[in-house]
Amino acid sequence: MGSREQRIMGNCNGLQGRRKRSKMPKDQRLDSSCTDIPTHEGIKTVGIHKVCEFSTGSVLCLCVVTWNMNGKASSEDFAELVGRDRRFDLLAVGLQEVPRRNVARLLQAALDETHSLLGEATMQSLQLFIFGPKNSEPSTKEMRIDKHAVRGCGGLIGRKKGAVGIYINFNGIRLLFISCHLSAHAAHARNVEERNSQCRHISHSLFSKDRNPYARPSHLTVWLGDLNYRIHGLSTLPLLTSKDQLLQEAEKGQVFDGYCEGTLSFKPTYKYNAGSSNYDTSYKIRVPSWTDRILFKVDGYSGIDAVLHSYESMDQIESSDHKPVKAHLCLKFNHV
């Protein structure tokens, strides 16, 4: 991948200063598409366009899922994770703290006969899978995988931290998926810079060995995973979004400059009592946080817009102390 692709993939450092606050009302600042605009800094909140024009007005429709499994898995969970609505071309599933089971096989069984595995990137308990429609292998023109570890194992052997990535050219659309899990010991507010640093190292290291200065950039880059950003200095639920560390650090220009994310209209995804939808009642009583996120960025010169059709947590899955997060994203050619 070329130097431009490096900027598209990463730009995680984004050291361009603090984003100026818009005087426009918040509901007017929401947009249903996201293209990398040079003057934008921080993470842009995009609205939901609920009607999906799958197979008619879209170039490519994607379903993206991230889930920290907390070392537990069942076929019922994967069936719920995948769902029955298969109005998507590609399914990207990023998993963290995966148990020692063949989860690719469980996912394939849940997808039944609609989709098959195109590629996977694994680093112990950190795993990423891309599924495409049955018999769509000829549509995959190019695929590369890479991984990068960071220090820290969350106190449990085999629970790897870092990122795995898959670059795929599917039907001429160049896509880059990065699934990450940042160190748990960096969860506290005073250690937020360590989390920022890990993000920057991942951004600069993935696919650096085979970087081609003449390669064309990805049309779309998607970061997903347990980013472990928490809530800073707050213990009451109604005001949590204003204290979200990830949005604060992005606004400062520290990470994910120019990326987009749907509105955090769902409840914080961590930490739950495993086996329930009740927040942590242990002696630590952790403040609920949106640790699990899906961010995306479109190359501004690609001629493509990304439209977000849903962004939600899956509260019905209760086996882990995290809730899965799912996004439905469609790419369209713009005609500007």
mmCIF file of C-alpha atoms in Angstrom:
data_model
loop_
_atom_site.group_PDB
_atom_site.id
_atom_site.type_symbol
_atom_site.label_atom_id
_atom_site.label_comp_id
_atom_site.label_asym_id
_atom_site.label_seq_id
_atom_site.Cartn_x
_atom_site.Cartn_y
_atom_site.Cartn_z
ATOM 1 C CA MET A 1 0.000 0.000 0.000
ATOM 2 C CA GLY A 2 1.209 3.495 -0.851
ATOM 3 C CA SER A 3 1.911 6.548 1.231
ATOM 4 C CA ARG A 4 -1.575 7.896 0.528
ATOM 5 C CA GLU A 5 -3.063 4.617 1.646
ATOM 6 C CA GLN A 6 -0.994 4.846 4.804
ATOM 7 C CA ARG A 7 -2.585 8.204 5.552
ATOM 8 C CA ILE A 8 -6.059 6.861 4.796
ATOM 9 C CA MET A 9 -5.563 3.716 6.879
ATOM 10 C CA GLY A 10 -3.995 5.462 9.786
ATOM 11 C CA ASN A 11 -4.121 9.191 10.193
ATOM 12 C CA CYS A 12 -4.756 7.908 13.662
ATOM 13 C CA ASN A 13 -2.311 10.374 15.095
ATOM 14 C CA GLY A 14 -4.073 13.325 13.407
ATOM 15 C CA LEU A 15 -1.908 15.899 15.171
ATOM 16 C CA GLN A 16 -3.671 18.895 13.654
ATOM 17 C CA GLY A 17 -4.993 20.651 16.733
ATOM 18 C CA ARG A 18 -8.376 20.853 18.361
ATOM 19 C CA ARG A 19 -11.486 20.839 16.198
ATOM 20 C CA LYS A 20 -13.417 24.088 16.328
ATOM 21 C CA ARG A 21 -16.906 23.641 17.666
ATOM 22 C CA SER A 22 -19.633 24.337 15.144
ATOM 23 C CA LYS A 23 -22.243 26.953 16.038
ATOM 24 C CA MET A 24 -24.795 25.045 13.982
ATOM 25 C CA PRO A 25 -27.389 23.089 16.019
ATOM 26 C CA LYS A 26 -26.306 19.498 16.644
ATOM 27 C CA ASP A 27 -29.162 17.905 14.727
ATOM 28 C CA GLN A 28 -28.238 19.951 11.656
ATOM 29 C CA ARG A 29 -24.617 18.831 11.859
ATOM 30 C CA LEU A 30 -25.556 15.170 11.439
ATOM 31 C CA ASP A 31 -25.110 13.794 7.940
ATOM 32 C CA SER A 32 -26.055 10.449 6.382
ATOM 33 C CA SER A 33 -22.789 10.028 4.490
ATOM 34 C CA CYS A 34 -19.119 10.298 5.297
ATOM 35 C CA THR A 35 -16.349 11.380 2.955
ATOM 36 C CA ASP A 36 -12.916 12.475 4.122
ATOM 37 C CA ILE A 37 -13.011 16.296 3.960
ATOM 38 C CA PRO A 38 -9.589 17.938 4.356
ATOM 39 C CA THR A 39 -10.877 20.663 6.706
ATOM 40 C CA HIS A 40 -12.558 18.236 9.114
ATOM 41 C CA GLU A 41 -10.838 17.142 12.320
ATOM 42 C CA GLY A 42 -11.900 14.649 14.947
ATOM 43 C CA ILE A 43 -14.634 12.054 14.568
ATOM 44 C CA LYS A 44 -17.650 13.140 12.558
ATOM 45 C CA THR A 45 -21.001 11.921 13.896
ATOM 46 C CA VAL A 46 -23.205 10.744 11.032
ATOM 47 C CA GLY A 47 -26.914 10.096 11.042
ATOM 48 C CA ILE A 48 -28.731 6.916 10.099
ATOM 49 C CA HIS A 49 -30.382 6.572 6.697
ATOM 50 C CA LYS A 50 -32.758 3.723 7.519
ATOM 51 C CA VAL A 51 -33.742 2.664 4.006
ATOM 52 C CA CYS A 52 -31.121 0.376 2.457
ATOM 53 C CA GLU A 53 -31.146 0.164 -1.330
ATOM 54 C CA PHE A 54 -29.388 -3.199 -1.367
ATOM 55 C CA SER A 55 -28.812 -4.625 -4.873
ATOM 56 C CA THR A 56 -30.332 -1.536 -6.561
ATOM 57 C CA GLY A 57 -28.668 1.787 -5.719
ATOM 58 C CA SER A 58 -25.573 0.562 -3.890
ATOM 59 C CA VAL A 59 -22.151 -0.452 -5.155
ATOM 60 C CA LEU A 60 -21.463 -2.594 -2.103
ATOM 61 C CA CYS A 61 -23.264 -3.229 1.194
ATOM 62 C CA LEU A 62 -21.348 -4.239 4.305
ATOM 63 C CA CYS A 63 -22.335 -5.652 7.660
ATOM 64 C CA VAL A 64 -19.649 -5.020 10.302
ATOM 65 C CA VAL A 65 -19.667 -6.618 13.756
ATOM 66 C CA THR A 66 -17.289 -6.301 16.706
ATOM 67 C CA TRP A 67 -17.532 -8.330 19.907
ATOM 68 C CA ASN A 68 -15.315 -8.963 22.920
ATOM 69 C CA MET A 69 -16.367 -12.520 23.741
ATOM 70 C CA ASN A 70 -14.761 -12.731 27.197
ATOM 71 C CA GLY A 71 -13.637 -16.277 26.389
ATOM 72 C CA LYS A 72 -17.153 -17.656 25.882
ATOM 73 C CA ALA A 73 -18.949 -18.850 22.742
ATOM 74 C CA SER A 74 -22.052 -20.747 21.663
ATOM 75 C CA SER A 75 -23.711 -21.545 18.358
ATOM 76 C CA GLU A 76 -26.823 -19.690 19.577
ATOM 77 C CA ASP A 77 -24.794 -16.514 20.114
ATOM 78 C CA PHE A 78 -23.364 -16.642 16.597
ATOM 79 C CA ALA A 79 -26.790 -17.237 15.070
ATOM 80 C CA GLU A 80 -28.008 -14.136 16.900
ATOM 81 C CA LEU A 81 -24.880 -12.214 15.912
ATOM 82 C CA VAL A 82 -25.318 -12.893 12.197
ATOM 83 C CA GLY A 83 -29.097 -12.519 12.193
ATOM 84 C CA ARG A 84 -31.587 -13.494 9.519
ATOM 85 C CA ASP A 85 -31.430 -10.306 7.459
ATOM 86 C CA ARG A 86 -28.701 -11.023 4.904
ATOM 87 C CA ARG A 87 -29.057 -7.872 2.802
ATOM 88 C CA PHE A 88 -25.322 -7.354 2.580
ATOM 89 C CA ASP A 89 -22.537 -8.349 0.230
ATOM 90 C CA LEU A 90 -19.710 -8.645 2.743
ATOM 91 C CA LEU A 91 -19.753 -9.487 6.433
ATOM 92 C CA ALA A 92 -16.760 -8.418 8.547
ATOM 93 C CA VAL A 93 -16.611 -9.883 12.056
ATOM 94 C CA GLY A 94 -13.918 -8.718 14.482
ATOM 95 C CA LEU A 95 -13.642 -10.706 17.708
ATOM 96 C CA GLN A 96 -11.594 -10.166 20.853
ATOM 97 C CA GLU A 97 -10.885 -12.557 23.736
ATOM 98 C CA VAL A 98 -11.945 -15.461 21.538
ATOM 99 C CA PRO A 99 -12.110 -18.847 23.299
ATOM 100 C CA ARG A 100 -10.101 -21.799 22.066
ATOM 101 C CA ARG A 101 -12.754 -22.964 19.640
ATOM 102 C CA ASN A 102 -13.089 -22.878 15.879
ATOM 103 C CA VAL A 103 -15.246 -19.757 15.720
ATOM 104 C CA ALA A 104 -14.865 -19.540 11.936
ATOM 105 C CA ARG A 105 -16.740 -22.830 11.721
ATOM 106 C CA LEU A 106 -19.422 -21.573 14.112
ATOM 107 C CA LEU A 107 -19.841 -18.415 12.054
ATOM 108 C CA GLN A 108 -20.025 -20.401 8.831
ATOM 109 C CA ALA A 109 -22.682 -22.655 10.324
ATOM 110 C CA ALA A 110 -24.694 -19.594 11.390
ATOM 111 C CA LEU A 111 -24.490 -18.134 7.878
ATOM 112 C CA ASP A 112 -25.746 -21.445 6.487
ATOM 113 C CA GLU A 113 -25.702 -21.319 2.700
ATOM 114 C CA THR A 114 -25.792 -17.585 2.015
ATOM 115 C CA HIS A 115 -22.145 -16.597 2.590
ATOM 116 C CA SER A 116 -18.737 -18.272 2.722
ATOM 117 C CA LEU A 117 -15.393 -17.344 4.258
ATOM 118 C CA LEU A 118 -13.185 -15.216 1.990
ATOM 119 C CA GLY A 119 -10.350 -14.408 4.391
ATOM 120 C CA GLU A 120 -9.269 -14.368 8.018
ATOM 121 C CA ALA A 121 -6.566 -12.739 10.123
ATOM 122 C CA THR A 122 -5.829 -14.155 13.564
ATOM 123 C CA MET A 123 -3.431 -13.389 16.406
ATOM 124 C CA GLN A 124 -4.347 -15.757 19.222
ATOM 125 C CA SER A 125 -7.571 -14.435 20.794
ATOM 126 C CA LEU A 126 -7.798 -11.466 18.382
ATOM 127 C CA GLN A 127 -9.505 -12.547 15.152
ATOM 128 C CA LEU A 128 -11.057 -10.997 12.039
ATOM 129 C CA PHE A 129 -13.171 -12.761 9.403
ATOM 130 C CA ILE A 130 -14.518 -11.591 6.037
ATOM 131 C CA PHE A 131 -17.445 -13.475 4.486
ATOM 132 C CA GLY A 132 -18.844 -12.957 0.981
ATOM 133 C CA PRO A 133 -21.782 -14.365 -0.974
ATOM 134 C CA LYS A 134 -21.514 -18.006 -1.957
ATOM 135 C CA ASN A 135 -19.394 -18.514 -5.092
ATOM 136 C CA SER A 136 -18.110 -14.914 -4.949
ATOM 137 C CA GLU A 137 -14.437 -15.908 -4.750
ATOM 138 C CA PRO A 138 -13.767 -14.688 -8.343
ATOM 139 C CA SER A 139 -14.851 -11.193 -7.225
ATOM 140 C CA THR A 140 -11.891 -11.063 -4.842
ATOM 141 C CA LYS A 141 -9.030 -9.680 -6.933
ATOM 142 C CA GLU A 142 -6.529 -9.152 -4.138
ATOM 143 C CA MET A 143 -6.242 -9.902 -0.426
ATOM 144 C CA ARG A 144 -3.529 -9.226 2.146
ATOM 145 C CA ILE A 145 -3.444 -9.806 5.891
ATOM 146 C CA ASP A 146 -1.222 -8.441 8.641
ATOM 147 C CA LYS A 147 -1.052 -8.173 12.427
ATOM 148 C CA HIS A 148 0.650 -6.049 15.060
ATOM 149 C CA ALA A 149 0.885 -6.817 18.786
ATOM 150 C CA VAL A 150 1.088 -4.307 21.626
ATOM 151 C CA ARG A 151 2.144 -5.049 25.163
ATOM 152 C CA GLY A 152 -0.389 -6.156 27.707
ATOM 153 C CA CYS A 153 -2.528 -9.279 27.913
ATOM 154 C CA GLY A 154 -5.335 -8.147 30.192
ATOM 155 C CA GLY A 155 -4.128 -10.397 32.983
ATOM 156 C CA LEU A 156 -4.955 -13.607 31.149
ATOM 157 C CA ILE A 157 -2.509 -15.655 29.104
ATOM 158 C CA GLY A 158 -3.424 -15.889 25.442
ATOM 159 C CA ARG A 159 -5.685 -12.822 25.368
ATOM 160 C CA LYS A 160 -3.660 -10.862 22.867
ATOM 161 C CA LYS A 161 -3.740 -7.091 22.464
ATOM 162 C CA GLY A 162 -2.975 -5.245 19.228
ATOM 163 C CA ALA A 163 -4.619 -5.416 15.823
ATOM 164 C CA VAL A 164 -5.165 -7.658 12.823
ATOM 165 C CA GLY A 165 -5.954 -6.298 9.383
ATOM 166 C CA ILE A 166 -7.379 -7.483 6.076
ATOM 167 C CA TYR A 167 -7.009 -5.568 2.811
ATOM 168 C CA ILE A 168 -9.355 -6.834 0.089
ATOM 169 C CA ASN A 169 -10.232 -5.743 -3.427
ATOM 170 C CA PHE A 170 -13.785 -6.938 -3.952
ATOM 171 C CA ASN A 171 -15.458 -6.189 -7.295
ATOM 172 C CA GLY A 172 -12.983 -3.354 -7.818
ATOM 173 C CA ILE A 173 -13.724 -1.729 -4.434
ATOM 174 C CA ARG A 174 -10.610 -1.516 -2.258
ATOM 175 C CA LEU A 175 -11.431 -2.128 1.404
ATOM 176 C CA LEU A 176 -9.306 -2.150 4.531
ATOM 177 C CA PHE A 177 -10.569 -3.642 7.801
ATOM 178 C CA ILE A 178 -8.612 -3.195 11.046
ATOM 179 C CA SER A 179 -9.816 -5.042 14.131
ATOM 180 C CA CYS A 180 -8.072 -4.074 17.359
ATOM 181 C CA HIS A 181 -8.017 -4.629 21.092
ATOM 182 C CA LEU A 182 -6.120 -2.055 23.119
ATOM 183 C CA SER A 183 -4.567 -2.825 26.486
ATOM 184 C CA ALA A 184 -6.910 -3.031 29.431
ATOM 185 C CA HIS A 185 -4.391 -1.575 31.871
ATOM 186 C CA ALA A 186 -4.612 1.652 29.860
ATOM 187 C CA ALA A 187 -8.310 1.945 30.617
ATOM 188 C CA HIS A 188 -8.063 4.605 33.306
ATOM 189 C CA ALA A 189 -8.328 8.266 32.350
ATOM 190 C CA ARG A 190 -4.778 9.079 33.413
ATOM 191 C CA ASN A 191 -3.461 6.466 30.971
ATOM 192 C CA VAL A 192 -5.393 7.632 27.923
ATOM 193 C CA GLU A 193 -2.208 8.686 26.101
ATOM 194 C CA GLU A 194 -0.963 5.105 26.231
ATOM 195 C CA ARG A 195 -4.085 4.058 24.385
ATOM 196 C CA ASN A 196 -3.546 6.843 21.843
ATOM 197 C CA SER A 197 0.057 5.712 21.368
ATOM 198 C CA GLN A 198 -0.995 2.109 20.750
ATOM 199 C CA CYS A 199 -3.452 3.292 18.124
ATOM 200 C CA ARG A 200 -0.739 5.282 16.352
ATOM 201 C CA HIS A 201 1.731 2.364 16.432
ATOM 202 C CA ILE A 202 -0.869 0.041 14.949
ATOM 203 C CA SER A 203 -1.686 2.562 12.249
ATOM 204 C CA HIS A 204 1.953 3.006 11.236
ATOM 205 C CA SER A 205 2.930 -0.662 11.484
ATOM 206 C CA LEU A 206 0.170 -2.592 9.726
ATOM 207 C CA PHE A 207 1.100 -3.483 6.135
ATOM 208 C CA SER A 208 4.320 -1.454 6.413
ATOM 209 C CA LYS A 209 6.517 -4.318 5.160
ATOM 210 C CA ASP A 210 4.950 -4.530 1.702
ATOM 211 C CA ARG A 211 3.996 -0.885 1.265
ATOM 212 C CA ASN A 212 4.009 0.135 -2.396
ATOM 213 C CA PRO A 213 4.451 3.878 -2.992
ATOM 214 C CA TYR A 214 2.579 3.566 -6.300
ATOM 215 C CA ALA A 215 -0.422 1.635 -4.982
ATOM 216 C CA ARG A 216 -3.834 3.241 -5.007
ATOM 217 C CA PRO A 217 -5.476 4.024 -1.636
ATOM 218 C CA SER A 218 -8.376 2.094 -0.166
ATOM 219 C CA HIS A 219 -11.813 3.404 -1.024
ATOM 220 C CA LEU A 220 -12.965 2.610 2.519
ATOM 221 C CA THR A 221 -11.147 1.982 5.795
ATOM 222 C CA VAL A 222 -13.000 0.490 8.774
ATOM 223 C CA TRP A 223 -11.619 0.331 12.326
ATOM 224 C CA LEU A 224 -13.526 -1.919 14.694
ATOM 225 C CA GLY A 225 -12.893 -3.518 18.043
ATOM 226 C CA ASP A 226 -12.587 -3.095 21.779
ATOM 227 C CA LEU A 227 -10.755 0.235 21.837
ATOM 228 C CA ASN A 228 -11.017 0.366 25.631
ATOM 229 C CA TYR A 229 -11.678 4.125 25.743
ATOM 230 C CA ARG A 230 -13.733 4.820 28.855
ATOM 231 C CA ILE A 231 -15.776 7.593 30.415
ATOM 232 C CA HIS A 232 -13.672 10.400 31.886
ATOM 233 C CA GLY A 233 -14.584 11.873 35.265
ATOM 234 C CA LEU A 234 -18.257 10.994 35.470
ATOM 235 C CA SER A 235 -20.329 8.482 37.393
ATOM 236 C CA THR A 236 -23.892 9.211 36.252
ATOM 237 C CA LEU A 237 -25.331 7.604 33.122
ATOM 238 C CA PRO A 238 -27.334 10.448 31.424
ATOM 239 C CA LEU A 239 -24.230 12.573 30.712
ATOM 240 C CA LEU A 240 -21.925 9.783 29.549
ATOM 241 C CA THR A 241 -21.653 10.743 25.864
ATOM 242 C CA SER A 242 -20.210 14.166 26.702
ATOM 243 C CA LYS A 243 -17.402 12.473 28.638
ATOM 244 C CA ASP A 244 -16.542 9.726 26.148
ATOM 245 C CA GLN A 245 -12.730 9.483 25.977
ATOM 246 C CA LEU A 246 -12.580 8.450 22.327
ATOM 247 C CA LEU A 247 -14.573 11.463 21.138
ATOM 248 C CA GLN A 248 -12.568 13.742 23.433
ATOM 249 C CA GLU A 249 -9.210 12.487 22.152
ATOM 250 C CA ALA A 250 -10.347 12.664 18.529
ATOM 251 C CA GLU A 251 -11.497 16.238 19.038
ATOM 252 C CA LYS A 252 -8.025 17.084 20.318
ATOM 253 C CA GLY A 253 -6.593 15.643 17.097
ATOM 254 C CA GLN A 254 -4.893 12.735 18.870
ATOM 255 C CA VAL A 255 -6.616 9.789 17.149
ATOM 256 C CA PHE A 256 -8.932 8.904 14.246
ATOM 257 C CA ASP A 257 -8.795 12.276 12.554
ATOM 258 C CA GLY A 258 -11.431 12.497 9.827
ATOM 259 C CA TYR A 259 -13.157 9.202 10.662
ATOM 260 C CA CYS A 260 -16.924 8.830 10.980
ATOM 261 C CA GLU A 261 -19.149 7.065 13.470
ATOM 262 C CA GLY A 262 -22.869 6.692 13.965
ATOM 263 C CA THR A 263 -24.608 8.357 16.886
ATOM 264 C CA LEU A 264 -24.120 6.561 20.205
ATOM 265 C CA SER A 265 -27.845 6.076 20.657
ATOM 266 C CA PHE A 266 -27.420 2.651 22.293
ATOM 267 C CA LYS A 267 -26.446 1.966 25.891
ATOM 268 C CA PRO A 268 -22.762 1.641 26.838
ATOM 269 C CA THR A 269 -21.481 -1.791 25.862
ATOM 270 C CA TYR A 270 -19.282 -2.496 28.910
ATOM 271 C CA LYS A 271 -19.122 -3.677 31.664
ATOM 272 C CA TYR A 272 -21.976 -6.129 32.253
ATOM 273 C CA ASN A 273 -22.374 -9.000 34.645
ATOM 274 C CA ALA A 274 -21.781 -11.975 32.354
ATOM 275 C CA GLY A 275 -25.011 -13.833 31.661
ATOM 276 C CA SER A 276 -27.199 -10.765 32.102
ATOM 277 C CA SER A 277 -27.926 -7.242 30.880
ATOM 278 C CA ASN A 278 -27.129 -5.738 34.267
ATOM 279 C CA TYR A 279 -24.146 -3.435 34.639
ATOM 280 C CA ASP A 280 -21.195 -4.371 36.823
ATOM 281 C CA THR A 281 -22.103 -5.056 40.442
ATOM 282 C CA SER A 282 -18.658 -6.296 41.491
ATOM 283 C CA TYR A 283 -16.626 -4.458 44.093
ATOM 284 C CA LYS A 284 -15.030 -2.391 41.303
ATOM 285 C CA ILE A 285 -18.428 -1.059 40.095
ATOM 286 C CA ARG A 286 -16.996 0.123 36.767
ATOM 287 C CA VAL A 287 -18.637 3.110 35.108
ATOM 288 C CA PRO A 288 -20.412 1.901 31.935
ATOM 289 C CA SER A 289 -18.484 2.814 28.766
ATOM 290 C CA TRP A 290 -18.672 2.534 24.990
ATOM 291 C CA THR A 291 -15.477 0.499 24.676
ATOM 292 C CA ASP A 292 -16.662 -1.313 21.530
ATOM 293 C CA ARG A 293 -16.785 0.841 18.401
ATOM 294 C CA ILE A 294 -16.961 0.842 14.605
ATOM 295 C CA LEU A 295 -15.373 3.798 12.776
ATOM 296 C CA PHE A 296 -15.045 4.331 9.039
ATOM 297 C CA LYS A 297 -13.404 6.671 6.557
ATOM 298 C CA VAL A 298 -13.825 7.130 2.799
ATOM 299 C CA ASP A 299 -11.083 8.337 0.485
ATOM 300 C CA GLY A 300 -12.202 11.803 -0.589
ATOM 301 C CA TYR A 301 -10.952 11.208 -4.157
ATOM 302 C CA SER A 302 -12.661 7.840 -4.648
ATOM 303 C CA GLY A 303 -15.950 9.152 -6.044
ATOM 304 C CA ILE A 304 -17.747 6.999 -3.473
ATOM 305 C CA ASP A 305 -19.985 7.905 -0.540
ATOM 306 C CA ALA A 306 -20.589 5.710 2.501
ATOM 307 C CA VAL A 307 -24.122 5.685 3.903
ATOM 308 C CA LEU A 308 -24.766 4.311 7.379
ATOM 309 C CA HIS A 309 -28.037 2.414 7.691
ATOM 310 C CA SER A 310 -27.735 1.176 11.274
ATOM 311 C CA TYR A 311 -25.407 1.357 14.274
ATOM 312 C CA GLU A 312 -26.522 -0.604 17.310
ATOM 313 C CA SER A 313 -25.562 -2.862 20.170
ATOM 314 C CA MET A 314 -27.009 -6.338 20.555
ATOM 315 C CA ASP A 315 -28.349 -6.386 24.104
ATOM 316 C CA GLN A 316 -29.968 -9.800 23.687
ATOM 317 C CA ILE A 317 -26.543 -11.511 23.707
ATOM 318 C CA GLU A 318 -25.605 -11.927 27.371
ATOM 319 C CA SER A 319 -22.760 -14.474 27.563
ATOM 320 C CA SER A 320 -19.979 -11.855 27.743
ATOM 321 C CA ASP A 321 -19.328 -8.786 29.874
ATOM 322 C CA HIS A 322 -19.407 -6.827 26.580
ATOM 323 C CA LYS A 323 -22.306 -6.353 24.169
ATOM 324 C CA PRO A 324 -21.616 -6.837 20.450
ATOM 325 C CA VAL A 325 -21.889 -3.789 18.185
ATOM 326 C CA LYS A 326 -23.137 -4.019 14.595
ATOM 327 C CA ALA A 327 -23.167 -1.511 11.729
ATOM 328 C CA HIS A 328 -24.763 -1.704 8.278
ATOM 329 C CA LEU A 329 -22.886 0.417 5.739
ATOM 330 C CA CYS A 330 -23.481 0.837 2.009
ATOM 331 C CA LEU A 331 -21.196 2.382 -0.599
ATOM 332 C CA LYS A 332 -22.545 4.403 -3.522
ATOM 333 C CA PHE A 333 -21.001 6.343 -6.366
ATOM 334 C CA ASN A 334 -21.471 10.056 -5.911
ATOM 335 C CA HIS A 335 -22.368 12.138 -8.933
ATOM 336 C CA VAL A 336 -21.000 15.502 -7.879
#
